[in-house]
Short mmCIF file of C-alpha atoms in Angstrom, two decimals:
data_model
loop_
_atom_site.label_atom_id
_atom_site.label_comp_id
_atom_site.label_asym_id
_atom_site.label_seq_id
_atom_site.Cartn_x
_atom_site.Cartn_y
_atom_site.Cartn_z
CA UNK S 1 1.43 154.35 5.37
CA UNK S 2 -1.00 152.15 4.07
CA UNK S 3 -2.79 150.05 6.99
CA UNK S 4 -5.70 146.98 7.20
CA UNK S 5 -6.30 146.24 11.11
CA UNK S 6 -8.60 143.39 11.19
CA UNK S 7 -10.51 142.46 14.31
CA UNK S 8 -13.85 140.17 15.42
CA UNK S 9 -12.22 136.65 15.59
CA UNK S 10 -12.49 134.06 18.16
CA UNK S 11 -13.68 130.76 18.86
CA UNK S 12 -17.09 129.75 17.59
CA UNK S 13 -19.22 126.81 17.99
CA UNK S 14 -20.37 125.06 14.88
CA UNK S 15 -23.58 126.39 13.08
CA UNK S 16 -22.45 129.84 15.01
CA UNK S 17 -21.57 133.33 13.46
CA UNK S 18 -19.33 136.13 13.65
CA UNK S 19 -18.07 139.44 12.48
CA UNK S 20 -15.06 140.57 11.26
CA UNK S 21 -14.44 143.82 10.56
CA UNK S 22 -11.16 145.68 8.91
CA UNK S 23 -10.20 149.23 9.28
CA UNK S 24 -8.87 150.61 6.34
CA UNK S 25 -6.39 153.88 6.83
CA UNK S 26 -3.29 155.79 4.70
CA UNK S 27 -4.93 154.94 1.41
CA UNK S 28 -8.20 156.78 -0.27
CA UNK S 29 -10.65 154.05 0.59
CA UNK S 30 -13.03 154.84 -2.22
CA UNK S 31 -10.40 154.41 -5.09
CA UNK S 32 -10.19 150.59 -3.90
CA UNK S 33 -11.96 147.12 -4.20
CA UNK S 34 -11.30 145.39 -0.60
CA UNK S 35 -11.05 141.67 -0.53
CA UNK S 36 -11.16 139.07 2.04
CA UNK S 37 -8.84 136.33 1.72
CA UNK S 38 -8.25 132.78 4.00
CA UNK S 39 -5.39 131.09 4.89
CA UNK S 40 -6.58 127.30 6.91
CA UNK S 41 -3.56 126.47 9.85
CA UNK S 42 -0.94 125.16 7.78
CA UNK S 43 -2.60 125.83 4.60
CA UNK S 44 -2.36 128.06 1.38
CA UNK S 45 -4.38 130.83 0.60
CA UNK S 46 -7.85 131.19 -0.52
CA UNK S 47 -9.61 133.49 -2.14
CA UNK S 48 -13.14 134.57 -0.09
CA UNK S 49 -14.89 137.98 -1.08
CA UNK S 50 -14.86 140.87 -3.16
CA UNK S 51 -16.46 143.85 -2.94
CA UNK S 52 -16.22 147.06 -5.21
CA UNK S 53 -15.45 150.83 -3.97
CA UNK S 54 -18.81 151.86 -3.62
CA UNK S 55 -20.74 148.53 -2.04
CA UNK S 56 -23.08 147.78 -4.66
CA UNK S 57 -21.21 144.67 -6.32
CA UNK S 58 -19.96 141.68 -4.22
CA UNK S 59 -18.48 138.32 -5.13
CA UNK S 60 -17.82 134.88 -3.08
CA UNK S 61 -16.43 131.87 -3.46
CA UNK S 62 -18.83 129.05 -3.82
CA UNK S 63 -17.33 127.76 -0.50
CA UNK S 64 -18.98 130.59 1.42
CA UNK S 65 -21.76 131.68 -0.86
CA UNK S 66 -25.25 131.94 0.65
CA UNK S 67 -23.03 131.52 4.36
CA UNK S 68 -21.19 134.74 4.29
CA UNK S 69 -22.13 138.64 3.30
CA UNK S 70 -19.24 141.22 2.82
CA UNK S 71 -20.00 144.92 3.20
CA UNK S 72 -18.41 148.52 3.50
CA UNK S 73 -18.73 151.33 5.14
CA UNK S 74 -16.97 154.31 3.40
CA UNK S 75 -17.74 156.93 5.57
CA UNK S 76 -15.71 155.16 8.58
CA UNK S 77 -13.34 153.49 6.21
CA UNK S 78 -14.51 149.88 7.06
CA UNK S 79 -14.55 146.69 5.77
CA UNK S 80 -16.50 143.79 7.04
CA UNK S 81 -17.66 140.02 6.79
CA UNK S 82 -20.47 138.62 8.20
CA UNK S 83 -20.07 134.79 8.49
CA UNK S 84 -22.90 132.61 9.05
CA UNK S 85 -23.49 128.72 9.36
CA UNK S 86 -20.22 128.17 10.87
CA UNK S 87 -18.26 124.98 10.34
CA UNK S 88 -14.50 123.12 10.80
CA UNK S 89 -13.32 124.30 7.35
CA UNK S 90 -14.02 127.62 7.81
CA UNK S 91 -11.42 127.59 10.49
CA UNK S 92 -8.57 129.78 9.00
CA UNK S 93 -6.87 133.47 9.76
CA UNK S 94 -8.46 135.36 7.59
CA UNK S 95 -6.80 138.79 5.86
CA UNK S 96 -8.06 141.83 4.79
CA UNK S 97 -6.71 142.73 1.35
CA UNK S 98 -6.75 146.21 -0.97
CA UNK S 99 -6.75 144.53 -4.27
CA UNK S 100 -5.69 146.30 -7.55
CA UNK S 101 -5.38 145.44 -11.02
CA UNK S 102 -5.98 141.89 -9.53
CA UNK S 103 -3.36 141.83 -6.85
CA UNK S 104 -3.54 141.73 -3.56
CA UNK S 105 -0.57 145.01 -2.50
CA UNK S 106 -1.56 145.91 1.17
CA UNK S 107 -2.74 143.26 3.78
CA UNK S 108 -3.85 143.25 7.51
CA UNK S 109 -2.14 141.26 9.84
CA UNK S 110 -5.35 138.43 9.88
CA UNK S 111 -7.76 137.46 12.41
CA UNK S 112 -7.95 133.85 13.43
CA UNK S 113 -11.04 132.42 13.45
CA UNK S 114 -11.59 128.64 14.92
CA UNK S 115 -15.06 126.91 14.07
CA UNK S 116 -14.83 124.07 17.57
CA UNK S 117 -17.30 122.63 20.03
CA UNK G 1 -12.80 126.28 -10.07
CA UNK G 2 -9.97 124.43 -8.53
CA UNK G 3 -6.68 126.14 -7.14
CA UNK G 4 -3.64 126.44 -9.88
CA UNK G 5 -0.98 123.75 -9.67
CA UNK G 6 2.57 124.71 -7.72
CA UNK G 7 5.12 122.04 -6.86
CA UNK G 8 4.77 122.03 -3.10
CA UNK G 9 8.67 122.61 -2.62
CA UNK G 10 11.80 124.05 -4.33
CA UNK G 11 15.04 124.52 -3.14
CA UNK G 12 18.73 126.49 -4.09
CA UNK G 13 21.89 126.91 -2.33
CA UNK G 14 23.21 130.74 -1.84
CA UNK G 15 23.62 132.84 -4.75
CA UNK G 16 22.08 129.83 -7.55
CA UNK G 17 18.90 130.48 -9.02
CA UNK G 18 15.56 128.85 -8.63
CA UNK G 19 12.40 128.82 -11.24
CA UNK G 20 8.68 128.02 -9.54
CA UNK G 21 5.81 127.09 -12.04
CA UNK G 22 2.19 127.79 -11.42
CA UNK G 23 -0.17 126.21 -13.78
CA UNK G 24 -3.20 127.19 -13.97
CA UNK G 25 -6.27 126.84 -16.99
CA UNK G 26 -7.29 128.81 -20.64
CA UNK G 27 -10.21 130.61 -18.03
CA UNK G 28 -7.93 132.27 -15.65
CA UNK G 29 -3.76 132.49 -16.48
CA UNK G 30 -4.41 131.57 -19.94
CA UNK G 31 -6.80 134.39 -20.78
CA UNK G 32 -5.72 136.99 -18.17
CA UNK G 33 -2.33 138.98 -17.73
CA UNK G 34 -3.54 139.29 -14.10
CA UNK G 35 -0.92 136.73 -12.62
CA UNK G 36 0.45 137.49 -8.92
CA UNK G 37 3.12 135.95 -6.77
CA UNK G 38 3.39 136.68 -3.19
CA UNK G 39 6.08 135.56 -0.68
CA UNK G 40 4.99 134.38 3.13
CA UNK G 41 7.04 134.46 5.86
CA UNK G 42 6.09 132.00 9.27
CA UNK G 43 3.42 133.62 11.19
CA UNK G 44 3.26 136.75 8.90
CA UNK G 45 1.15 138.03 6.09
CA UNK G 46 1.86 137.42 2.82
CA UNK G 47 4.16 140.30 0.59
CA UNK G 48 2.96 141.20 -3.06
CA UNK G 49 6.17 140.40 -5.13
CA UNK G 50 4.71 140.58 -8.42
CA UNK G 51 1.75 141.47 -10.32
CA UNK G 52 0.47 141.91 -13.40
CA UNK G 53 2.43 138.30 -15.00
CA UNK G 54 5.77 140.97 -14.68
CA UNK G 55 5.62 143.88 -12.86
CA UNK G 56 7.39 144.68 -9.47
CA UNK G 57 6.05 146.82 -6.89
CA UNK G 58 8.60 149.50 -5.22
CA UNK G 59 10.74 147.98 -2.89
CA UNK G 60 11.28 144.18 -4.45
CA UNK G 61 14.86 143.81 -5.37
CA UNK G 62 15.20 143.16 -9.20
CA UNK G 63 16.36 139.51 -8.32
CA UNK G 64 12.61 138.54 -7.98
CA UNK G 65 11.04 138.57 -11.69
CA UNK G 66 8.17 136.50 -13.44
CA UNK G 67 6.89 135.58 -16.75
CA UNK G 68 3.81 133.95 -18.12
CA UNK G 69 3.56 131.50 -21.29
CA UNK G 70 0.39 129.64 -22.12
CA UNK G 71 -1.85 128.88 -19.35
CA UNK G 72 1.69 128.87 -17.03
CA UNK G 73 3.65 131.29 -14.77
CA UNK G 74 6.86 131.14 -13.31
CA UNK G 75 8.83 132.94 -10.96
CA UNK G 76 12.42 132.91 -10.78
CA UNK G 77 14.63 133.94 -7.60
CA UNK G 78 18.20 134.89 -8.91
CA UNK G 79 21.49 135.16 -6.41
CA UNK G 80 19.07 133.26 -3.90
CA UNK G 81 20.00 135.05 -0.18
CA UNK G 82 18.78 133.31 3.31
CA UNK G 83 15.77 135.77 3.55
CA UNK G 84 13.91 134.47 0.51
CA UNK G 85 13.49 130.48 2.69
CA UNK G 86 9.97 131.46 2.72
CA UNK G 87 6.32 130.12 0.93
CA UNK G 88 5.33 131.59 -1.90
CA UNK G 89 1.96 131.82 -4.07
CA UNK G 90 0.66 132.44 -7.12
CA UNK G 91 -2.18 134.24 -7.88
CA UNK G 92 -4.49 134.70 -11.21
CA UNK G 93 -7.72 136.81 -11.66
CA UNK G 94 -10.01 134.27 -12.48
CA UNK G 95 -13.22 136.73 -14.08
CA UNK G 96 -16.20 138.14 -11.97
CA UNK G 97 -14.00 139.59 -9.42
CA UNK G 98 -12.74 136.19 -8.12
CA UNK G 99 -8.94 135.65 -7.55
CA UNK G 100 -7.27 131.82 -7.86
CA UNK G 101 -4.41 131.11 -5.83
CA UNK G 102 -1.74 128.48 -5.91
CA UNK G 103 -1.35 125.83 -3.54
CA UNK G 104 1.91 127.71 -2.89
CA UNK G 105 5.65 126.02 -3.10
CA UNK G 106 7.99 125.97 -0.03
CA UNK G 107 11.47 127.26 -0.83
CA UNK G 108 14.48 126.38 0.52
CA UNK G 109 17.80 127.81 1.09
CA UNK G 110 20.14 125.48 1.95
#
């Protein structure tokens, strides 16, 4: 069974950072482009990161570009976004996604982050 | 880029059928046969229910199906059931990696 268990949200001041991380299992992590995708409190969804099987080509939305830096880690089957320069409209869950031909199939549960003094 | 266009409700009585549009532009639905829809339940993750303009992975009854024309997508619920009162999105690749999602359409069952 295919599983994305994200962790590493919480409540951070603005101009703060944090971490979230996503552990990837039931799947060959390799095969797959991961993708981080944001969803505001009552909002839709939005699309955040890419990042291709093998860690050498990322993508971000212009939103977060220059703020936030998605990596992997293959050997430990790990996902993760490092989000800088905090602010309200970052504040969103935000889902770990296995994307193929362009579609989102397997998702975590999300990780709320809130962006509050 | 900005998000594609979905009416931000729809709504069907047991067993009718409903149709949701996404509109999107000639550099993302128009040009690519990459069109998602997903459905969202309160408080959970959203459910792939389509992909690729048509396609349906395993396990989504045959009631759910989509099609594309121009540079809009549509998916239509047939013999609508209680369970499918739920948000749903659409979703295009949009080049470069990037996805484009819809601002996603409430539907009701009444």
């Amino acid at each position: 069974e295919v599983q994305l268990v994200e962790s590493g949200g919480g409540l951070v001041q603005p101009g703060g950072s944090l971490r979230l991380s996503c552990e990837a299992s039931g799947f060959i992590f390799t095969n797959d482009r991961m993708h981080w995708i944001r969803q505001a409190p009552g909002k839709g969804l939005v699309w955040v990161s890419h990042i291709d099987k093998y860690g050498s080509d990322t993508t971000y939305a212009d939103s977060v570009k220059g703020r936030f830096t998605i990596s992997r880690d293959n050997a430990k089957n790990m996902v993760y976004l490092q989000m800088n320069s905090l602010s309200a409209e970052d504040t969103a869950v935000y889902y770990c996604t296995r994307v193929s031909v362009a579609a989102a199939n397997s998702w975590g549960q999300g990780t709320l982050v809130i962006v509050s003094s | 880029q900005s998000a594609l266009t979905q009416p931000p409700s729809a709504s069907g009585s047991p067993g009718q059928s409903v149709t949701i549009s996404c509109t999107g532009t000639s550099s993302d639905i128009g040009t690519y046969n990459y069109v998602s829809w997903y459905q969202q339940h309160p408080g959970k993750a959203p459910k792939l229910l389509i992909y690729e303009v048509t396609k349906r992975p395993s396990g989504v009854p045959d009631r759910f199906s989509a099609s594309k024309s121009g540079n809009t997508a549509s998916l239509t619920v047939s013999g609508l059931q209680t369970e499918d009162d739920a948000d749903y999105y659409c979703s295009s690749y949009a080049g470069n990696n990037k996805l484009l999602f819809g601002g996603g359409t409430k539907l009701t069952v009444l």
